[in-house]
Coordinates of C-alpha atoms and ligand atoms in Angstrom, one line a residue:
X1258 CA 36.0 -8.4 -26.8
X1259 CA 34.5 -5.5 -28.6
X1260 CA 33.3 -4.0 -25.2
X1261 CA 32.9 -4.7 -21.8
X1262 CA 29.0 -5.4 -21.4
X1263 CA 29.5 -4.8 -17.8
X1264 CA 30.7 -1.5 -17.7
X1265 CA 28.2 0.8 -18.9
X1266 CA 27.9 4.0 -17.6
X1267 CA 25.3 6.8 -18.9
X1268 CA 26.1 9.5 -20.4
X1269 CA 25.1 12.8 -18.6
X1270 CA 23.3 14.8 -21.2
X1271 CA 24.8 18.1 -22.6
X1272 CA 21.5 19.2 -23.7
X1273 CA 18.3 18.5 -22.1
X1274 CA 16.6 18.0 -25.3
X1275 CA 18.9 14.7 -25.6
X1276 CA 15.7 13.2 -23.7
X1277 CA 14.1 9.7 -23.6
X1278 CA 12.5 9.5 -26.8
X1279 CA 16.3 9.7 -28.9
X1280 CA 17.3 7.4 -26.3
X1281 CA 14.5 5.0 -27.1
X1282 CA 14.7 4.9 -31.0
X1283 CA 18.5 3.8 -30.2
X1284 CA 17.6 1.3 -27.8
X1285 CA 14.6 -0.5 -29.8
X1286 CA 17.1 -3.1 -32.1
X1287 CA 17.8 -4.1 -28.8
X1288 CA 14.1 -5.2 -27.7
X1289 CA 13.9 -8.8 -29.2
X1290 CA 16.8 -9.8 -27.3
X1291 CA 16.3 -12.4 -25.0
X1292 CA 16.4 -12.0 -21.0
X1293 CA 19.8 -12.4 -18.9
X1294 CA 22.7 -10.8 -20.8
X1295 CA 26.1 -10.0 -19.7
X1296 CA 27.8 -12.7 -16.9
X1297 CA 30.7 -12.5 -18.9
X1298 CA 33.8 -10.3 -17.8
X1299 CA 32.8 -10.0 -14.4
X1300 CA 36.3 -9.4 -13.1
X1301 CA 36.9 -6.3 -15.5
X1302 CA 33.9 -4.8 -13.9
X1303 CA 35.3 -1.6 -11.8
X1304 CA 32.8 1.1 -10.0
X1305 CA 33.1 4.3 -11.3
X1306 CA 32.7 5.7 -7.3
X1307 CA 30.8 8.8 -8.8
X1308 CA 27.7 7.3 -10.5
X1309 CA 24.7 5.4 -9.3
X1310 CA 25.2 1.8 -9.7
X1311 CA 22.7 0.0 -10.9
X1312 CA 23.3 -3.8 -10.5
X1313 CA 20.6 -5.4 -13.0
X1314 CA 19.6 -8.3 -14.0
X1315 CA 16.6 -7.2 -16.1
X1316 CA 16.1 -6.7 -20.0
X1317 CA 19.8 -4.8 -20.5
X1318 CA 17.2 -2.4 -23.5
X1319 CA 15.0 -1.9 -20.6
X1320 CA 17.4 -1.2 -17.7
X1321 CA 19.3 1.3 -20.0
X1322 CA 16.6 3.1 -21.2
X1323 CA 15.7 3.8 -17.4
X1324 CA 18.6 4.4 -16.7
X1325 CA 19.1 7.1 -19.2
X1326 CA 15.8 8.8 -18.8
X1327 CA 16.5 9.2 -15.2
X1328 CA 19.6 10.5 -16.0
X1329 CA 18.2 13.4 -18.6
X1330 CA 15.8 13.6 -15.6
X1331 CA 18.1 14.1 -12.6
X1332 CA 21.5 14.6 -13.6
X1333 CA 22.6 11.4 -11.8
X1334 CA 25.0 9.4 -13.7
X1335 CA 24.4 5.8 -13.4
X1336 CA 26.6 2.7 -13.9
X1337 CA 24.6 -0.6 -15.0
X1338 CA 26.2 -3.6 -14.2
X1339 CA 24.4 -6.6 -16.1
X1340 CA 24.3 -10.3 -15.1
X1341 CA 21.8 -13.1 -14.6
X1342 CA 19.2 -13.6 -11.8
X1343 CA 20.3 -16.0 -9.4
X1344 CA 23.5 -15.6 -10.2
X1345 CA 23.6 -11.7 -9.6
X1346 CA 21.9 -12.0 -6.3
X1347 CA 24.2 -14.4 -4.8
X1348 CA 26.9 -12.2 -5.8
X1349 CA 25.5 -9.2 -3.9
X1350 CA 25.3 -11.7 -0.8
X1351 CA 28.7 -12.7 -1.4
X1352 CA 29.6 -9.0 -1.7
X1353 CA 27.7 -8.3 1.2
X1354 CA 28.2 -4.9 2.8
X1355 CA 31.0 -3.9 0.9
X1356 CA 29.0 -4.5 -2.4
X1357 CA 28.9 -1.7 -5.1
X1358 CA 25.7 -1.9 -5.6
X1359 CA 23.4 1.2 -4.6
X1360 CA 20.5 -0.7 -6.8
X1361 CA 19.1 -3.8 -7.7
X1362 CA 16.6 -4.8 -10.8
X1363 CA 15.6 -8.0 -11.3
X1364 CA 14.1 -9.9 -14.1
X1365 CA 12.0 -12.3 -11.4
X1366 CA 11.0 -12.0 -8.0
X1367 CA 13.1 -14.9 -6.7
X1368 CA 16.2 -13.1 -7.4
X1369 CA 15.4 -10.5 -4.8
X1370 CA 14.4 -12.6 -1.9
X1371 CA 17.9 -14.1 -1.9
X1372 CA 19.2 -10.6 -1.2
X1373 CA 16.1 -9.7 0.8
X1374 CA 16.9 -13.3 3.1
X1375 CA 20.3 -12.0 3.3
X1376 CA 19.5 -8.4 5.3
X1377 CA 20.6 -6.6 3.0
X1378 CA 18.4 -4.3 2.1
X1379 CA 16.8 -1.1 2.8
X1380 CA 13.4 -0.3 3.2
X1381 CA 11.3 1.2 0.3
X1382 CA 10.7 4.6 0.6
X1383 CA 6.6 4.8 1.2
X1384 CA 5.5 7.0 -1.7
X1385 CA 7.1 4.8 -4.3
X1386 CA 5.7 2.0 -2.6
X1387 CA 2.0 3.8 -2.8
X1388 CA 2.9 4.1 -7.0
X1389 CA 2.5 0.8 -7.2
X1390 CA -1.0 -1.6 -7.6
X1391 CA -1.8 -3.5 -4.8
X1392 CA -0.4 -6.6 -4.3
X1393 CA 2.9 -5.0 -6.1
X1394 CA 4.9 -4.9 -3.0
X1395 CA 6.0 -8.0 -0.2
X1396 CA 4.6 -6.8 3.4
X1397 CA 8.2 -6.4 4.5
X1398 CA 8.7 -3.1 2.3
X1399 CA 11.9 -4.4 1.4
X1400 CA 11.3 -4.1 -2.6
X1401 CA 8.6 -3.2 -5.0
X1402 CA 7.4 -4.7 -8.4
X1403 CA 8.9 -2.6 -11.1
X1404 CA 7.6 -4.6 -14.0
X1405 CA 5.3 -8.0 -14.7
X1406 CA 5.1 -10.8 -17.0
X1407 CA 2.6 -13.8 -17.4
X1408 CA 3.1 -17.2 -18.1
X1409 CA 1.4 -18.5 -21.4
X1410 CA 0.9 -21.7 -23.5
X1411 CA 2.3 -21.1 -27.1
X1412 CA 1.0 -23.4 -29.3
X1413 CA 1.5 -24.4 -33.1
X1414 CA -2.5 -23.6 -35.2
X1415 CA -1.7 -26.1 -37.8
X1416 CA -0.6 -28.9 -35.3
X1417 CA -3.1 -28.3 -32.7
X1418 CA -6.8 -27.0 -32.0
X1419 CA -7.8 -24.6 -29.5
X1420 CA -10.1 -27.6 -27.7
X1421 CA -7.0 -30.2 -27.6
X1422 CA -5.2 -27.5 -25.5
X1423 CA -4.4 -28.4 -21.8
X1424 CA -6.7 -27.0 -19.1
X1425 CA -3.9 -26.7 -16.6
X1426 CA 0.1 -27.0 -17.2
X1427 CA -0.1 -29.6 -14.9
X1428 CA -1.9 -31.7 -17.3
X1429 CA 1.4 -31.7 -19.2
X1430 CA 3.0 -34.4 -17.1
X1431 CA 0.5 -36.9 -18.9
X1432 CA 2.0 -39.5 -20.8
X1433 CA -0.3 -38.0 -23.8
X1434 CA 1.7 -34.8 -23.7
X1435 CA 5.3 -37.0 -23.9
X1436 CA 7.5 -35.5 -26.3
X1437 CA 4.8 -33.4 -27.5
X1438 CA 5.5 -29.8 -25.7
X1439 CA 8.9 -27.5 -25.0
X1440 CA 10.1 -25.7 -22.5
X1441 CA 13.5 -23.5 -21.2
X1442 CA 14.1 -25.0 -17.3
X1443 CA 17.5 -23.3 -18.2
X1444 CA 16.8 -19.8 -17.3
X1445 CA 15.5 -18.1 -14.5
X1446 CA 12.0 -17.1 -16.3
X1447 CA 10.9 -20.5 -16.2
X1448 CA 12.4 -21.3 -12.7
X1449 CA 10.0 -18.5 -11.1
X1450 CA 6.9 -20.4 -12.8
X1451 CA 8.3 -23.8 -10.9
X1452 CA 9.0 -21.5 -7.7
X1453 CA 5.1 -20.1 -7.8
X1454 CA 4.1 -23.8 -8.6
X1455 CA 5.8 -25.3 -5.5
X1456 CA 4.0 -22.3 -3.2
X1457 CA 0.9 -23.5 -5.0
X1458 CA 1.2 -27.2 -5.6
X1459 CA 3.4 -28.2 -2.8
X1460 CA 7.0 -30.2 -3.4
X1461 CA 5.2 -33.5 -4.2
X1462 CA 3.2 -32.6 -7.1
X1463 CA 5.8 -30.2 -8.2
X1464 CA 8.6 -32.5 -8.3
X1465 CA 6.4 -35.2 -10.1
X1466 CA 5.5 -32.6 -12.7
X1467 CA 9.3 -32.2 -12.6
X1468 CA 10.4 -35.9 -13.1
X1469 CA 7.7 -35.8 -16.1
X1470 CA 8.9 -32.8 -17.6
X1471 CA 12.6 -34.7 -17.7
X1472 CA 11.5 -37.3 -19.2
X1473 CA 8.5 -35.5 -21.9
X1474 CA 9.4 -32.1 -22.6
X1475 CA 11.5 -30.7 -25.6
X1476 CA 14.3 -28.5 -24.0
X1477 CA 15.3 -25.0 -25.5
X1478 CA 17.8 -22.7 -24.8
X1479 CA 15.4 -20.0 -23.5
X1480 CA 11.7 -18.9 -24.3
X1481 CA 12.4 -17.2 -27.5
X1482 CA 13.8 -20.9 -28.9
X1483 CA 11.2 -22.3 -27.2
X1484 CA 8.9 -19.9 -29.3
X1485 CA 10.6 -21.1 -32.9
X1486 CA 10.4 -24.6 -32.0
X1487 CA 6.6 -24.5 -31.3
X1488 CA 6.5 -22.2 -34.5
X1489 CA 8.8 -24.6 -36.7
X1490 CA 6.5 -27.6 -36.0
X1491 CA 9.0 -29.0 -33.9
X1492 CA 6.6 -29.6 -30.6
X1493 CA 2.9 -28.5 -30.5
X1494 CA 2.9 -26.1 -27.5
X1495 CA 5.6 -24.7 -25.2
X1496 CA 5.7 -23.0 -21.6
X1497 CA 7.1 -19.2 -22.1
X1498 CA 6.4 -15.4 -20.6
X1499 CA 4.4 -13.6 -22.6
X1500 CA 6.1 -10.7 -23.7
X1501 CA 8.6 -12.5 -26.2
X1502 CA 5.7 -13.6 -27.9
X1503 CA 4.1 -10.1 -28.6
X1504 CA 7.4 -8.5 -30.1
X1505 CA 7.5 -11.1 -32.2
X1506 CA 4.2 -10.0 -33.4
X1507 CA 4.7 -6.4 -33.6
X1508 CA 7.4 -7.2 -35.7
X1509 CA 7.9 -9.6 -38.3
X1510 CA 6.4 -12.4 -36.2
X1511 CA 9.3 -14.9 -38.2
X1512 CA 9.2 -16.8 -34.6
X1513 CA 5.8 -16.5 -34.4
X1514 CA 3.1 -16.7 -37.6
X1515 CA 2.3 -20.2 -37.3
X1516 CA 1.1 -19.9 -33.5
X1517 CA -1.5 -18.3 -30.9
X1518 CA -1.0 -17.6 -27.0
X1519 CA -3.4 -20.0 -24.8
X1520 CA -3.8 -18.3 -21.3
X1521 CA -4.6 -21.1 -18.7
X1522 CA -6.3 -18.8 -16.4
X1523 CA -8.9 -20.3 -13.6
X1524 CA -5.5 -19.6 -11.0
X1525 CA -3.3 -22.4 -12.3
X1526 CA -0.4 -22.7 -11.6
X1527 CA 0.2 -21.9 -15.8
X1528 CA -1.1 -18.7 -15.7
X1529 CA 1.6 -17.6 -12.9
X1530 CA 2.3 -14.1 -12.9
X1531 CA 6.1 -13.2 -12.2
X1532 CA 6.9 -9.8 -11.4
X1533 CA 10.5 -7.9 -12.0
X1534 CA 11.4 -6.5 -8.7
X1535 CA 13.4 -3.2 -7.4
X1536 CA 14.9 -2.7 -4.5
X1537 CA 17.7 -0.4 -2.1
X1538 CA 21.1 -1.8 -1.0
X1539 CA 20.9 -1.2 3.1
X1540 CA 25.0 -0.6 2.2
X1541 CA 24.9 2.1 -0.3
X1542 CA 26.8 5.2 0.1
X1543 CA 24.2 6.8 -2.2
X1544 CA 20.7 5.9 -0.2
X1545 CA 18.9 8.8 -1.5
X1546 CA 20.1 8.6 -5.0
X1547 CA 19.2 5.1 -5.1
X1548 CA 15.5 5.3 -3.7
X1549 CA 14.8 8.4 -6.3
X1550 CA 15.9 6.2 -8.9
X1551 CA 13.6 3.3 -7.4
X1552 CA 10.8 6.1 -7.4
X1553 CA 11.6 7.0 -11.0
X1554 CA 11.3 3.8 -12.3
X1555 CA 7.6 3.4 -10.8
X1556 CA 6.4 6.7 -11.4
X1557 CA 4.2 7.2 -14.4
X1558 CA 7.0 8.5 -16.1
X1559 CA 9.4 5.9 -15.6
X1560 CA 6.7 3.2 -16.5
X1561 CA 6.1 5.3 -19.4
X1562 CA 9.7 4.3 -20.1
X1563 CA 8.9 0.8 -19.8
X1564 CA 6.0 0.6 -21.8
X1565 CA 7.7 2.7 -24.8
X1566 CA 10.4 0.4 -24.5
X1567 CA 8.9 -2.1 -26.5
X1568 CA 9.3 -4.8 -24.2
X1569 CA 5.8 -5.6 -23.7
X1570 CA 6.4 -6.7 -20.0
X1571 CA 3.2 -5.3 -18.0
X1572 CA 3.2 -1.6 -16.5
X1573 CA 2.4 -2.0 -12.6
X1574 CA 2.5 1.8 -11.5
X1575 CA -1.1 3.0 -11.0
X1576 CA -2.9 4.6 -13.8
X1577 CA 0.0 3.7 -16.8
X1578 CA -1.6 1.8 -19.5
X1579 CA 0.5 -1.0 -20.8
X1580 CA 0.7 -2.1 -24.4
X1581 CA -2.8 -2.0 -25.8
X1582 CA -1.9 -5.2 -27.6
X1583 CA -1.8 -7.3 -24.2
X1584 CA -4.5 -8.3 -22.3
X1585 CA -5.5 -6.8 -19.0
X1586 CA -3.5 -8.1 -16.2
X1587 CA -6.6 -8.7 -14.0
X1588 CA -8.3 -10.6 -16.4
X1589 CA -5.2 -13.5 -16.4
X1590 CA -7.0 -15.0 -13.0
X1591 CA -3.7 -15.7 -11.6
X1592 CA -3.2 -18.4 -9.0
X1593 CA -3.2 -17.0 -5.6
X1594 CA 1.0 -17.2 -5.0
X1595 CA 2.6 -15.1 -2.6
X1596 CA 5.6 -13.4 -5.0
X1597 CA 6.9 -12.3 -2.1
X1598 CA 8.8 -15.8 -0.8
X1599 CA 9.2 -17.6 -4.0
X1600 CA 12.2 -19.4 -3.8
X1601 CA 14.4 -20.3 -6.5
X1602 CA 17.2 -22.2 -4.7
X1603 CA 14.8 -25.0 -3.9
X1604 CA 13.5 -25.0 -7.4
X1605 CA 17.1 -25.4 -8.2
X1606 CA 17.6 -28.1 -6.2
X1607 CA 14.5 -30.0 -7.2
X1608 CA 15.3 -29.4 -10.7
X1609 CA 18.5 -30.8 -10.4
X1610 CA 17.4 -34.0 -8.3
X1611 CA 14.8 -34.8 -11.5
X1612 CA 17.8 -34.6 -13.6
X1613 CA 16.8 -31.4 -15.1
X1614 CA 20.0 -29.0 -14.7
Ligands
FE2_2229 FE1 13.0 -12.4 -20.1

């Protein structure tokens, strides 16, 4: 192994002028990669007990470019420690009080309430929380949004009109939809749009929509392959975020030319809006460190970061602009889904009774 993905610690800049935007231009190549790196290596992971750590199961380009500006910023070395979401939250559960961990990012919501079920975490200092748009943080003040994505319908122009679409993704446990649309039930993105469509559907209509998606759907690896499919002709539409589909675009759309986003809107359960969440180990040894860093990250400036980043997730600090290629968030007429109790062990366990995982 060329290098432990686990262990990265952030340089502490010499120079001042070493600032975000070098960092950036080095961390772009990075931006098409898909969600949920690392979970490899684990056991060669060690703390470095001086720096920040950061565990993150975010973008890896995004997480290190935030980590780095805060870095030029503060001083504060940092340590980011990637893995998946579920796994990566249980493993701070498991770890309990004694975890490393002064920090954790998601790349879902879901991730965090297993941590946030557990006790084990600190409250959100109030003026980050206020940084934030309403509905951005749970009541508890446990965590805060620190990014957001929406669900979207990619769909294949040459296979399919804009009028044969689906009205709701529900529609696409229909028999006419059999073997005629993709999706990732692999990976934690598409687990949080089953966990918001169980808060909003209930279990019975979920699980059917399950069972169907067993039986119809065209299963990918993860929403970028899910893109290529739809793109390649293989399947007319697919379920993805859509943030995978605009760096395509604003690059050399190879995954993409042949399609076109269809946002579901009218609160369906298909145009789910997942948010990346932040949030404070109650255990670390470095509180304040950890909720300047948390305060960094939803400041302008550290959305900023995001946004520059190229990762086209949405912005949700008050007043930063996200990419101008996206459309508003509150014009997606998300469905009305508390993000705040999603849960993805159930999903996993329903997913797995319907034969999915
Ligand atoms: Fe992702």
């Amino acid at each position: 192994m060329p290098e432990d993905p686990l262990r990265r610690e952030t340089p502490v800049p010499q120079r001042r002028h070493l600032g975000a935007a070098a960092v950036l231009t080095l961390t772009l190549p990075l931006a098409l990669a898909a969600c949920g790196g690392g979970g490899s290596g684990e056991d060669a992971f060690e703390a470095d007990p001086d720096a920040l750590q950061i565990y993150s199961s975010q973008h890896r380009n995004v997480t290190e470019a935030w980590a780095q500006a805060f870095t030029d910023e503060t001083g504060i070395k940092t340590q980011v420690r990637e893995g998946q979401d579920a796994s990566m939250g249980h493993m701070i559960v498991e770890e309990g009080d004694a975890s490393p961990a002064d920090v954790f990012l998601t790349e879902n919501s879901p991730a965090m309430t297993i941590v946030e079920r557990a006790g084990l975490l600190a409250p959100v200092d109030q003026e980050t929380v206020a940084q934030v748009g309403d509905g951005m943080a749970p009541s508890s003040g446990q965590w805060t949004a620190i990014a957001a994505r929406s669900t979207v319908l990619v769909y294949n122009t040459d296979l399919i009109s804009e009028d044969e679409l689906p009205t709701s993704i529900m529609d696409l446990a229909e028999p006419e939809w059999a073997g005629r649309w993709g999706a990732a039930p692999g990976g934690a993105d598409f687990q949080a749009i089953v966990a918001g469509m169980l808060s909003d559907q209930g279990e019975q209509e979920t699980q059917a929509w399950l069972d169907a998606l067993a039986d119809n759907a065209e299963v990918y690896q993860n929403n970028i392959a899910t893109m290529q499919a739809v793109n390649a002709g293989e399947v007319p539409v697919g379920i993805m975020y859509h943030y995978y589909w605009y760096r395509d675009q604003a690059g050399d759309k190879e995954g993409s030319a042949n399609t076109k986003l269809h946002y579901f809107g009218n609160q369906d359960p298909g145009a789910f809006v997942s948010l990346s969440a932040g949030g404070v180990l109650a255990s670390s040894d470095m509180a304040d460190k950890a909720q300047q860093f948390l305060s960094y990250v939803t400041s302008s400036e550290g959305q900023q970061v995001l946004v520059d980043s190229g990762s086209m997730e949405y912005a949700v600090g008050t007043g930063v602009e996200s990419d101008p290629a996206l459309p508003p968030l509150t014009s997606l007429d998300a469905p009305p889904v508390d993000p705040f109790t999603l849960n993805s062990d159930d999903v996993v366990t329903m997913m797995t009774d319907a034969g999915i995982l």
